[in-house]
Tab-separated table of C-alpha atoms in Angstrom:
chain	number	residue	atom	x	y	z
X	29	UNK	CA	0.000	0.000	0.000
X	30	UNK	CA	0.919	3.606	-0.683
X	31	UNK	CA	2.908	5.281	2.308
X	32	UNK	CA	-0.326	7.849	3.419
X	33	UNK	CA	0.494	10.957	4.355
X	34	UNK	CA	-1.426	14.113	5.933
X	35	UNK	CA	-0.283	17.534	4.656
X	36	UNK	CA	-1.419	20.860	7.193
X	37	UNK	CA	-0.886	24.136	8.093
X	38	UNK	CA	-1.738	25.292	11.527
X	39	UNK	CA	-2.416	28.427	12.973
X	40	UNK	CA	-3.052	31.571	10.744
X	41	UNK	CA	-0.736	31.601	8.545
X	42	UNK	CA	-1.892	31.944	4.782
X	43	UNK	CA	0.862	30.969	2.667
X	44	UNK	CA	0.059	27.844	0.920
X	45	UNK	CA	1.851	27.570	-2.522
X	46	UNK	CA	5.120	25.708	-0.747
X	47	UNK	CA	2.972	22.753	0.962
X	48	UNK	CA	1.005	22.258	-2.388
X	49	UNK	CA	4.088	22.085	-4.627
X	50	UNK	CA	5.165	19.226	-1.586
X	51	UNK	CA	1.751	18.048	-1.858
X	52	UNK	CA	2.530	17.486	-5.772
X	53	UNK	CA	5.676	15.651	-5.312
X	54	UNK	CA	4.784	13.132	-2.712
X	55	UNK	CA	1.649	12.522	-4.647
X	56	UNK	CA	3.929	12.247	-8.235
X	57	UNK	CA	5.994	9.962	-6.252
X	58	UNK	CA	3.213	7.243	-5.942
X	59	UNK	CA	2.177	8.651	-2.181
X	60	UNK	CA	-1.117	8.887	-1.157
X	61	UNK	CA	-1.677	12.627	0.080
X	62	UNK	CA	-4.730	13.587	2.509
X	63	UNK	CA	-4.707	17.440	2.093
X	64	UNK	CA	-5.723	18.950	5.383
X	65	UNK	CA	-5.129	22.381	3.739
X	66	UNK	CA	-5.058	26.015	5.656
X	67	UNK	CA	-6.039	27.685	9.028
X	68	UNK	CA	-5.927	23.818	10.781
X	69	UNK	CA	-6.116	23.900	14.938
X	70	UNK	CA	-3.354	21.346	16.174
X	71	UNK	CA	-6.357	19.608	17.861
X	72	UNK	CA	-7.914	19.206	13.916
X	73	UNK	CA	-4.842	17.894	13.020
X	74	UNK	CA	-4.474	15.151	15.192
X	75	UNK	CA	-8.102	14.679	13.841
X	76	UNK	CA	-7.086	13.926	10.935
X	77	UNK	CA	-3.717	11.955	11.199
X	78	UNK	CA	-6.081	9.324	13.827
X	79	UNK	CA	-9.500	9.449	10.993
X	80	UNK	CA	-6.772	9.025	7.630
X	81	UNK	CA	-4.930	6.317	10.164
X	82	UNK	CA	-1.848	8.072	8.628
X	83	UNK	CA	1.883	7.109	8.942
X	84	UNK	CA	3.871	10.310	8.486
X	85	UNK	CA	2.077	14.016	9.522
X	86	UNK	CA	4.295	16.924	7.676
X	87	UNK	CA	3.131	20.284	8.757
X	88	UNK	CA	4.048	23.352	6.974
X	89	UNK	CA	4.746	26.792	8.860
X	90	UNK	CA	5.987	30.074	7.281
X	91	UNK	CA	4.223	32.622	10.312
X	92	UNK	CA	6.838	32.415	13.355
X	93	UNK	CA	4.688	30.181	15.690
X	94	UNK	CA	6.178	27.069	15.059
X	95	UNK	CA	7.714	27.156	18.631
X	96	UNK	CA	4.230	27.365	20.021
X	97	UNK	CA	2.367	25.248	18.340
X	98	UNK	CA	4.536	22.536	16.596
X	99	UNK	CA	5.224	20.945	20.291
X	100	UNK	CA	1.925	21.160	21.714
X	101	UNK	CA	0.405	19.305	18.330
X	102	UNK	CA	2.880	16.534	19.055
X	103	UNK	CA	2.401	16.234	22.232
X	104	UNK	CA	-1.535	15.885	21.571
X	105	UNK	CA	-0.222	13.211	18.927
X	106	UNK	CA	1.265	11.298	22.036
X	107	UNK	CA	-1.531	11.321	24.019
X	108	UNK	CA	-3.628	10.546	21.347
X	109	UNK	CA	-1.959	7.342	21.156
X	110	UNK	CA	-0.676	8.010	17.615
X	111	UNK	CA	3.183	7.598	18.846
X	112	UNK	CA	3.702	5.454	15.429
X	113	UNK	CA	3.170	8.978	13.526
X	114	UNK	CA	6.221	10.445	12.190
X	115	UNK	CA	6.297	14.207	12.079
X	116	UNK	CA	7.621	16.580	9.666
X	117	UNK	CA	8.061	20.303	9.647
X	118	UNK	CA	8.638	22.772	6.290
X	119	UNK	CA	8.827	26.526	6.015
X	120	UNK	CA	10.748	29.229	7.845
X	121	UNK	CA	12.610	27.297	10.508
X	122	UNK	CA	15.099	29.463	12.189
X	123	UNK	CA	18.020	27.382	12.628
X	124	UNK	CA	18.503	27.846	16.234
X	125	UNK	CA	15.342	26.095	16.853
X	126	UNK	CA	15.287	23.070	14.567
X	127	UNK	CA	17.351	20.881	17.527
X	128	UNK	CA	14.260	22.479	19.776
X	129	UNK	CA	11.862	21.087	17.426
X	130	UNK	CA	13.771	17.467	17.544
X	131	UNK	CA	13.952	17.592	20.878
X	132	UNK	CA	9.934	17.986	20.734
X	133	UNK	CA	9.654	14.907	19.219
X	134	UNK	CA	9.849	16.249	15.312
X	135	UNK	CA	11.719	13.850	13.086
X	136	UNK	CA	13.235	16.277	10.315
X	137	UNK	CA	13.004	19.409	9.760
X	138	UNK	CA	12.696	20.494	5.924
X	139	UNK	CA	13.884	24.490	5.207
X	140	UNK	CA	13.175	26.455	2.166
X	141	UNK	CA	15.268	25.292	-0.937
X	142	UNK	CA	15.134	21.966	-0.228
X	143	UNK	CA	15.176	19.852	-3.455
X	144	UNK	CA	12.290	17.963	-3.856
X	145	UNK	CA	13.867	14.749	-4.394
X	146	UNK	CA	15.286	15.084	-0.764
X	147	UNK	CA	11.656	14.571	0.370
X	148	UNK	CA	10.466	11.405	-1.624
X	149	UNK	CA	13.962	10.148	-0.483
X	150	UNK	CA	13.746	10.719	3.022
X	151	UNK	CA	10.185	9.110	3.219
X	152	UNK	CA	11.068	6.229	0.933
X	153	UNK	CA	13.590	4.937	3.080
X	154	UNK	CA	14.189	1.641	4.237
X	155	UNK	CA	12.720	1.408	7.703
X	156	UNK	CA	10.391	3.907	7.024
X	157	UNK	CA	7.123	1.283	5.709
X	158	UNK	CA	4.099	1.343	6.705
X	159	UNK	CA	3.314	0.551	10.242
X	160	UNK	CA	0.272	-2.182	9.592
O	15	UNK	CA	-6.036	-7.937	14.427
O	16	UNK	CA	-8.995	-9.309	17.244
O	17	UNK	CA	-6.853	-6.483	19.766
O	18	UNK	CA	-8.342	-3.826	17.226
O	19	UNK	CA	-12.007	-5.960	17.603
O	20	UNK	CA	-11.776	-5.622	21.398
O	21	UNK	CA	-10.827	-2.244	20.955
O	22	UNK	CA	-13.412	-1.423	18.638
O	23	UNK	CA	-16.156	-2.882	20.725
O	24	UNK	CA	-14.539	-0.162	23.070
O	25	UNK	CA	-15.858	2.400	21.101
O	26	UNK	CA	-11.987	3.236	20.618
O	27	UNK	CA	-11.732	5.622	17.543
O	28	UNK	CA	-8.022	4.594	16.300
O	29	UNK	CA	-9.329	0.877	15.954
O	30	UNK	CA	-12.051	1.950	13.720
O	31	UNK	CA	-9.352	3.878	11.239
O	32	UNK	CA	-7.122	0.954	11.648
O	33	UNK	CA	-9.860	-1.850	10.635
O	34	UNK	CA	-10.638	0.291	7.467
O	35	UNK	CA	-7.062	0.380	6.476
O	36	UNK	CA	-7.286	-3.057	7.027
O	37	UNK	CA	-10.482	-2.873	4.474
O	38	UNK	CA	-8.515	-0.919	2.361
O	39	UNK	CA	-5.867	-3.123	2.211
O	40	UNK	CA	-7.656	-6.269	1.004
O	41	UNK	CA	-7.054	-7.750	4.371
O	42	UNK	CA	-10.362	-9.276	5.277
O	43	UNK	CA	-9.615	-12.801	6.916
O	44	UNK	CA	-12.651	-14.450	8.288
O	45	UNK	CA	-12.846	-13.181	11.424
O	46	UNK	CA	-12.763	-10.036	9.946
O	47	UNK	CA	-15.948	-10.450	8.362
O	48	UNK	CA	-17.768	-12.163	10.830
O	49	UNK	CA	-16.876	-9.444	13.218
O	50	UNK	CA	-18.749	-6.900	10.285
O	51	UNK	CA	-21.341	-9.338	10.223
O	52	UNK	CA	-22.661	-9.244	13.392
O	53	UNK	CA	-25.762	-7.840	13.529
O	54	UNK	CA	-26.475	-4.304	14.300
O	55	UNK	CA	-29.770	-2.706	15.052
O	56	UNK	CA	-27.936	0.541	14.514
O	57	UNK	CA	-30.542	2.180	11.576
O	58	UNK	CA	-28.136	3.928	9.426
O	59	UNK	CA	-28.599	5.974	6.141
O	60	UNK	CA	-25.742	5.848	3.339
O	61	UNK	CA	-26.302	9.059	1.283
O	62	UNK	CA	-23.768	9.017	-2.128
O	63	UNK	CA	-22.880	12.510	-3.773
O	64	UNK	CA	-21.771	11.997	-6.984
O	65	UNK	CA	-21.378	13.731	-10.152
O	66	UNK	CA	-18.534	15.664	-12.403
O	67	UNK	CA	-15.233	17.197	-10.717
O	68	UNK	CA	-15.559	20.342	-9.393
O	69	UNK	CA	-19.405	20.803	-9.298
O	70	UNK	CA	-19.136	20.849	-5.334
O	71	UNK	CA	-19.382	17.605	-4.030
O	72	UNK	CA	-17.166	18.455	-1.395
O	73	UNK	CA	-18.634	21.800	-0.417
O	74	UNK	CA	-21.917	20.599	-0.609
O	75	UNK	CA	-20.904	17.697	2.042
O	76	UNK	CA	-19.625	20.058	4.057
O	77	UNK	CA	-22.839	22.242	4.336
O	78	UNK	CA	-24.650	19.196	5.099
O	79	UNK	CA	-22.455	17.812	7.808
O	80	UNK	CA	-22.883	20.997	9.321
O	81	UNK	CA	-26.785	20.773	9.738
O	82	UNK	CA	-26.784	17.287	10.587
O	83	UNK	CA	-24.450	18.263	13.697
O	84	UNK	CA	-26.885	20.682	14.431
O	85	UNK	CA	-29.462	18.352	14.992
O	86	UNK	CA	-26.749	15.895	16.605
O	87	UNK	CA	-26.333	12.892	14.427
O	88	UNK	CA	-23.332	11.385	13.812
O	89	UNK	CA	-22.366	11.468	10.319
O	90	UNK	CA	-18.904	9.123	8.918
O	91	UNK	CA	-17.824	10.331	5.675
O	92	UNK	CA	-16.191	8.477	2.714
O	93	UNK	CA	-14.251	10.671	0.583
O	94	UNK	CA	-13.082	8.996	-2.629
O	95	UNK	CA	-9.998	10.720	-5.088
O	96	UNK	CA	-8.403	9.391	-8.046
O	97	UNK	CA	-5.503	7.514	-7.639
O	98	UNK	CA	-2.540	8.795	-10.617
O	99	UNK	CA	-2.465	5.828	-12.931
O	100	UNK	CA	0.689	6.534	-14.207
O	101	UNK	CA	2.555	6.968	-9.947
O	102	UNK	CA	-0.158	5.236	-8.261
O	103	UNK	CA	-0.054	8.442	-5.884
O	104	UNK	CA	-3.006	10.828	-4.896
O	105	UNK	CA	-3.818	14.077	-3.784
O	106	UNK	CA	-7.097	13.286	-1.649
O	107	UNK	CA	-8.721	17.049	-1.049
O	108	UNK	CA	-11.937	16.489	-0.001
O	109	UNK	CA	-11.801	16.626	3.463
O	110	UNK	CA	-10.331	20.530	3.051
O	111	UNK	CA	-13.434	21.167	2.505
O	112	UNK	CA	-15.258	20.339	5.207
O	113	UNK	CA	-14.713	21.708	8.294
O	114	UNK	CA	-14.820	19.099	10.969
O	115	UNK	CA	-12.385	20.290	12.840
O	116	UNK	CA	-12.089	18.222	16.140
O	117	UNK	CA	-15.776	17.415	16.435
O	118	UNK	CA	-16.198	13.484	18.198
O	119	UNK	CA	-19.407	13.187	16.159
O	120	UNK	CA	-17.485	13.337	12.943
O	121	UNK	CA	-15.406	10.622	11.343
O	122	UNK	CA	-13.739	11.169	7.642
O	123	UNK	CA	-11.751	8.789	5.533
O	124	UNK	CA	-10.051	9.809	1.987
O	125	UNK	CA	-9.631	7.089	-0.407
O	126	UNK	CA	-7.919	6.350	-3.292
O	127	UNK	CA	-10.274	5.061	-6.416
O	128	UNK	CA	-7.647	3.269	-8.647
O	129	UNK	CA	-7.622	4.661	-11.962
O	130	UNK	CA	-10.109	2.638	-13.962
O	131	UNK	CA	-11.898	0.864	-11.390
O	132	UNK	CA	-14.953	3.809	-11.903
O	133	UNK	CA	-16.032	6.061	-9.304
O	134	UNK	CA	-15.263	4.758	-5.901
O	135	UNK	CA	-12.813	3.299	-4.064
O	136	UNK	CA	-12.817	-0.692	-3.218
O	137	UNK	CA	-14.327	-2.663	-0.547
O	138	UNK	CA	-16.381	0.221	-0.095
O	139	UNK	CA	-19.209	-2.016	1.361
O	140	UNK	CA	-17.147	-2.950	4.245
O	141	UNK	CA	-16.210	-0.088	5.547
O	142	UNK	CA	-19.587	1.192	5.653
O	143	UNK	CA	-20.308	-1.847	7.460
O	144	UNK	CA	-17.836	-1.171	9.933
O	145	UNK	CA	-18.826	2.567	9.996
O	146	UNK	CA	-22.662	1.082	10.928
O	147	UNK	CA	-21.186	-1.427	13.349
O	148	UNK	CA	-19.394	2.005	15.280
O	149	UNK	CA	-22.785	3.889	15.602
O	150	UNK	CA	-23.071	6.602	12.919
O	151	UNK	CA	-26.242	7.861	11.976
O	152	UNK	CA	-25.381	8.830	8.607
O	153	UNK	CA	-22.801	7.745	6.402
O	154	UNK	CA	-22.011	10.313	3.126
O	155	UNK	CA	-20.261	8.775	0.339
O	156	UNK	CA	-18.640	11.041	-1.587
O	157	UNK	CA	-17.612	9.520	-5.582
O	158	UNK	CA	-14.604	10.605	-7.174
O	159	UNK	CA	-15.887	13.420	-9.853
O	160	UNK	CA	-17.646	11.315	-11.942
O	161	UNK	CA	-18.296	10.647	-15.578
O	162	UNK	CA	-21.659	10.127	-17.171
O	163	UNK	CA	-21.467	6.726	-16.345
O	164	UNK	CA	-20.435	5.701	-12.603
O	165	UNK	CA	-23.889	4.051	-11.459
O	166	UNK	CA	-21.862	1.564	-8.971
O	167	UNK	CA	-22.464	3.670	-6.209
O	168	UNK	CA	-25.899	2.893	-6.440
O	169	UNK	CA	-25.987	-0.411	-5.081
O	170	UNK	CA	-23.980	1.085	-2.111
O	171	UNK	CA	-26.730	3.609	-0.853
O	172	UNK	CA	-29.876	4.387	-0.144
O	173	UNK	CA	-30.270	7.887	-1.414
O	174	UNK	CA	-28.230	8.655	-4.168
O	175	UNK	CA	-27.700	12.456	-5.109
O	176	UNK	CA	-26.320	13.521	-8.555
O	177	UNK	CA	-24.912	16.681	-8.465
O	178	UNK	CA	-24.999	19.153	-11.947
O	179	UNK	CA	-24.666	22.995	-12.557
O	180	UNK	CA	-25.817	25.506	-14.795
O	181	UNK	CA	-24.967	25.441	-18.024
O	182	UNK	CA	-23.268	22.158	-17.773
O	183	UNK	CA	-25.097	21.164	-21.108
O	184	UNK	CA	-27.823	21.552	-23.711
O	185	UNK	CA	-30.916	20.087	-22.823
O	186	UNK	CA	-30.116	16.744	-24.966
O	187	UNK	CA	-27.112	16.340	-22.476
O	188	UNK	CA	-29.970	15.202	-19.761
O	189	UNK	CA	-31.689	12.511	-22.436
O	190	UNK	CA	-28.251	10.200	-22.144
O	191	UNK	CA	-28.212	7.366	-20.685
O	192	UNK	CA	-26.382	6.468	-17.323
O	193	UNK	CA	-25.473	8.180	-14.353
O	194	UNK	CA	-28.943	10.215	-14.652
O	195	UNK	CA	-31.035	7.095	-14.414
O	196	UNK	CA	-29.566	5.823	-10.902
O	197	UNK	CA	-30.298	9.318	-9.329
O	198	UNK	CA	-33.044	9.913	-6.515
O	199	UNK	CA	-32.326	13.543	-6.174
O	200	UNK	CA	-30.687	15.805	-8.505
O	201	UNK	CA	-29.398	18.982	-7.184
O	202	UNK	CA	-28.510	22.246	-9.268
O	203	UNK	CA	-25.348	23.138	-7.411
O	204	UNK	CA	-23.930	26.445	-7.646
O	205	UNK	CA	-27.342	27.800	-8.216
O	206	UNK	CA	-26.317	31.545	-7.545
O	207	UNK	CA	-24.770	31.540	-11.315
O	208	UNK	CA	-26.931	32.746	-14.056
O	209	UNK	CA	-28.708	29.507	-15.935
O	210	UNK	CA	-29.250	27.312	-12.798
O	211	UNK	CA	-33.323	27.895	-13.100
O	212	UNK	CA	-33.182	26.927	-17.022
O	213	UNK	CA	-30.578	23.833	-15.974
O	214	UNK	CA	-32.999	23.180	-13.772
O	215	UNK	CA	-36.341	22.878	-15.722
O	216	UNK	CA	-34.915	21.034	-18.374
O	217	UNK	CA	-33.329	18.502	-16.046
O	218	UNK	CA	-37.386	18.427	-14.410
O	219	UNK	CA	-38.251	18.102	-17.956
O	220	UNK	CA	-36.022	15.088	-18.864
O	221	UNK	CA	-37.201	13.358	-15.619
O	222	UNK	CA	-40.789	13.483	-16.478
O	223	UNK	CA	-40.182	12.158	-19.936
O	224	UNK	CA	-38.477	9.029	-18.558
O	225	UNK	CA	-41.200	8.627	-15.879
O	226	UNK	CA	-38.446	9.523	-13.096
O	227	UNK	CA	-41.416	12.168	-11.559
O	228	UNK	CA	-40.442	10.914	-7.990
O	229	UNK	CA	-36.931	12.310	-8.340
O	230	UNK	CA	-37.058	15.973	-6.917
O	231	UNK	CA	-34.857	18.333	-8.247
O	232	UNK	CA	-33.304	21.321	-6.383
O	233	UNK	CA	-31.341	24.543	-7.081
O	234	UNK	CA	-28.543	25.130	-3.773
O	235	UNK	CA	-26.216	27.662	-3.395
O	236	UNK	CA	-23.408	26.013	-0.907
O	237	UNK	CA	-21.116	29.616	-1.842
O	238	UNK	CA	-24.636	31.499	-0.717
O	239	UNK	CA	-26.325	28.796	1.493
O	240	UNK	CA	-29.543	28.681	0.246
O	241	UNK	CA	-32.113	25.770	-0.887
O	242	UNK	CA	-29.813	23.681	1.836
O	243	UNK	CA	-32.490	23.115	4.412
O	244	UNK	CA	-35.396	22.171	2.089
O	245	UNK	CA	-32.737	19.337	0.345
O	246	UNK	CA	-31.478	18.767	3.651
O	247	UNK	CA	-35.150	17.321	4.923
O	248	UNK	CA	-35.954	15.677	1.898
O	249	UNK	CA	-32.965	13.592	2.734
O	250	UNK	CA	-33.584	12.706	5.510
O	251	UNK	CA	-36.968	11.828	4.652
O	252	UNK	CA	-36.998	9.897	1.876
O	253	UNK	CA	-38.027	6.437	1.710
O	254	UNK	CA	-34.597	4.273	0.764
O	255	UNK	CA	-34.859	3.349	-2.960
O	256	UNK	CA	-37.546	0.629	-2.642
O	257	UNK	CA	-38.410	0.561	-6.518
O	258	UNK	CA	-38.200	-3.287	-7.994
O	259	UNK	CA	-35.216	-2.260	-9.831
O	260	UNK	CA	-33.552	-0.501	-6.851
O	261	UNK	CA	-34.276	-3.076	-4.424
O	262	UNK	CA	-33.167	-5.950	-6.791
O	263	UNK	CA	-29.569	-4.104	-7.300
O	264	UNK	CA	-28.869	-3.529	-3.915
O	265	UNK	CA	-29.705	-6.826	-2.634
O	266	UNK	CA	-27.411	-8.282	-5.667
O	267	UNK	CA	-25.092	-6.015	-4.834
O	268	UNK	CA	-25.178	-7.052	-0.979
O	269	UNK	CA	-25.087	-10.156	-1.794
O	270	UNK	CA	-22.253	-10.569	-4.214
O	271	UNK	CA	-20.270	-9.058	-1.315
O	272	UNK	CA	-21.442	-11.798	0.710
O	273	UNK	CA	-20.811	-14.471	-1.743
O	274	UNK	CA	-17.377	-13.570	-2.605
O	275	UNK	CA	-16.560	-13.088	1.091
O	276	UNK	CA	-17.749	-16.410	2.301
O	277	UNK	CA	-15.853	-17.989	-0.621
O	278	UNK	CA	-12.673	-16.119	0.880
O	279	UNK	CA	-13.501	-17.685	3.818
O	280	UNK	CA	-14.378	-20.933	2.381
O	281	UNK	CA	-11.251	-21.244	0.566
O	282	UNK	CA	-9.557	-21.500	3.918
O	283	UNK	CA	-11.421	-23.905	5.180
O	284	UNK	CA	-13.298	-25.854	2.676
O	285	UNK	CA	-17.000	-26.288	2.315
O	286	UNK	CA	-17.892	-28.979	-0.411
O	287	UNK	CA	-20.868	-29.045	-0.672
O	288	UNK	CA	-20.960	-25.120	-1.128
O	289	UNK	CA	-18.733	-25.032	-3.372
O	290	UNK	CA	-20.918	-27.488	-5.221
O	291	UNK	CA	-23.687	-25.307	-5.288
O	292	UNK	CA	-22.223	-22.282	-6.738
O	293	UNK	CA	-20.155	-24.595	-9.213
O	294	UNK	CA	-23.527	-25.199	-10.551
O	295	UNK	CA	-24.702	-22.153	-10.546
O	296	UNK	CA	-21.944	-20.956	-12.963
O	297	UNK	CA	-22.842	-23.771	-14.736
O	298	UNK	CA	-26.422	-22.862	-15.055
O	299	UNK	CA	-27.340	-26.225	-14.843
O	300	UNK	CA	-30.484	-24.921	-12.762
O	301	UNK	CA	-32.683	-21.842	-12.772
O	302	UNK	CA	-31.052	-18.946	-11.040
O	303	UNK	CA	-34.016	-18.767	-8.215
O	304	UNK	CA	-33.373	-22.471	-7.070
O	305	UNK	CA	-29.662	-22.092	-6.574
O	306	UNK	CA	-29.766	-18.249	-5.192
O	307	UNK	CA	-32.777	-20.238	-2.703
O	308	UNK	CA	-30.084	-22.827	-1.514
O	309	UNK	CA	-26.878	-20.095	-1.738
O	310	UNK	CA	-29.288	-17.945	0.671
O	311	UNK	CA	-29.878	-21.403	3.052
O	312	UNK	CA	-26.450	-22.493	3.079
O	313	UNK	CA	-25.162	-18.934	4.019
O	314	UNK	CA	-28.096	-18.572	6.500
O	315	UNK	CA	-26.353	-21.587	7.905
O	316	UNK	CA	-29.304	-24.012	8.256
O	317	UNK	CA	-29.709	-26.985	6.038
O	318	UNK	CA	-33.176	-26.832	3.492
């Protein structure tokens, strides 16, 4: 089966093209997408990644509050009993805090300029199958 | 997999979206289907949306999720996308547009319709048995944007709405055959563009010609929200398809899923003297009645 994947922003941010050309990619590269789309609460989101019974979650955030919300959505992801899910994070990461957002439980953090390819490869890797 | 039944019977929410991928999967051992089979006094209504890409499916799902929260039912949705047939990936949208957010009365799954295989995903009729089995009080199944042709979904529901917009055609476009035929409601989406009244008397007309008077046709704005309530109620209301012809597809329908199930099952532990019986029914060696009569015994599990 096709590695399913949920696609979100969260908070207010508005700026969707990068997560749809991601969206594009994963779906070109035989992935099955679930686009959760804009203006998503981290409590929706979690929603969503339990409903879709996803394996991977990658969350896209260019607004600033990825300190504040990124951790609390994973830690709702715990408690939901979704510990399986794999978490990703795009957009404008400062650099300081992508070894904050690790710590948080977020396994790799994607910045702008990343090549495509880099994506697909990182989620097609061995030990990364699906969790049924 | 019987930790996700116990779980289930829990009411636990993560064992219902792990059984479907199960469903999904093509993993339905025996158990698995006796555990669907077990019977449920739940009443449920399965309400399809179908029709092209883009004339608001989604949307219009979305509008009616919200009024049937208002009057607290529990509505499951089944969201079906095209699958690429040349990656096998999907971008599966639907859900965007309806705003669940983190409401407990709410349950959507997007699914993948491979490429060719029509308008809706597979095993379809299991997971709205499982969806039944959880407690929903509706279940809306959403097609992938359809051609003039998907009428599958009809054995699947009770209520099946076709979805169409103004001037999606001339009036000739309503006398083909197909998709238009397996309708009980049509609905004139988008209605706040110019053309929705003429799109919608001709569609009236086309009904009446081909004595399809009992299918009600109505004009709804999802962009303005109007005409939502009055389709909204009809619905609800409306008898399941009970027609001859209706009646006769969904029960072959039903029970071709049945069938094919218990010969999964069979095929793991083999029945003889079934598989007799449906040898000779491909044969045709007797009328169709007498063998469905003894399929129907034989699955009921009592001997004639």
């Amino acid at each position: 089966m096709p590695l399913r994947i949920v696609l979100a922003k969260i908070g207010l941010d508005g700026h969707d093209r990068g997560i749809k050309v991601v969206a594009r990619a994963l779906r070109d590269a035989g992935m099955h997408v679930i686009y959760a789309g804009l203006w998503q609460t981290p409590e929706a989101v979690v929603r969503t990644v339990l409903d879709e019974d996803a394996d991977w979650l990658g969350l896209s955030l260019l607004s600033g509050a990825h300190m504040t919300l990124v951790p609390k959505l994973v830690a709702l992801l715990r408690s939901a009993g979704l510990d399986h899910v794999r978490v990703l994070v795009g957009g404008i990461i400062p650099e300081a805090d992508v070894a904050k957002l690790h710590a948080a439980g977020v396994a790799k953090v994607f910045g702008p300029g990343t090549p495509l390819d880099e994506i697909v490869t990182y989620l097609n890797q061995p030990g990364e199958a699906h969790h049924v | 997999m019987s930790e996700w039944f116990a779980r289930f019977e829990q009411h636990d929410r993560q064992a219902l979206s792990r059984i479907l991928s199960f469903i999904a999967q093509g993993k339905h051992p025996p158990e698995l289907i006796d555990f669907l089979a077990k019977p449920s006094d739940q009443p449920v209504r399965v309400i399809a949306f179908t029709g092209s890409g883009g004339v608001g499916k989604s949307s219009l799902v979305g509008q009616l999720l919200e009024l049937a929260r208002r009057e607290g039912k529990k509505v499951a949705i089944l969201a079906c996308d095209p699958e690429s047939p040349i990656s096998g990936g999907a971008l599966l949208g639907d859900r965007f547009r309806m705003n669940a957010g983190a409401d407990d009365g709410v349950f959507i799954r997007s699914l993948a319709a491979a490429s060719g295989q029509g308008a809706l995903a597979e095993h379809l009729e299991l997971m709205i048995g499982a969806l039944r089995r959880f407690g929903f009080d509706l279940i809306f199944l959403e097609t992938v944007g359809a051609g003039q042709s998907d009428v599958a979904v009809r054995v699947l529901a009770d209520v099946v709405v076709l979805l169409v917009q103004p001037e999606a055609g001339d009036d000739l476009q309503w006398e083909k055959a197909g998709v238009f035929e397996v309708a009980d409601v049509i609905v004139v989406h988008k209605a706040d563009l110019p053309g929705a009244e003429k799109t919608a008397a001709q569609v009236r007309a086309s009904l009446d010609l081909s004595k399809q008077s009992q299918v009600l046709v109505f004009r709804v704005s999802s962009y303005k929200r109007e005409g939502l309530g009055d389709l909204w109620q009809h619905l609800l209301n409306k008898p399941p398809r009970s027609g001859s012809q209706g009646l006769y597809h969904k029960m072959r329908g039903q029970l071709e899923t049945f069938v094919r199930n218990r010969l999964q099952a069979l095929w793991r532990q083999p029945d003889t003297e079934f598989q007799a019986l449906l040898e000779s029914w491909r044969r045709s060696d007797l009328p169709d009645e007498r063998i469905l009569r003894k399929v129907l015994v034989r699955l009921a599990g009592r001997s004639e």
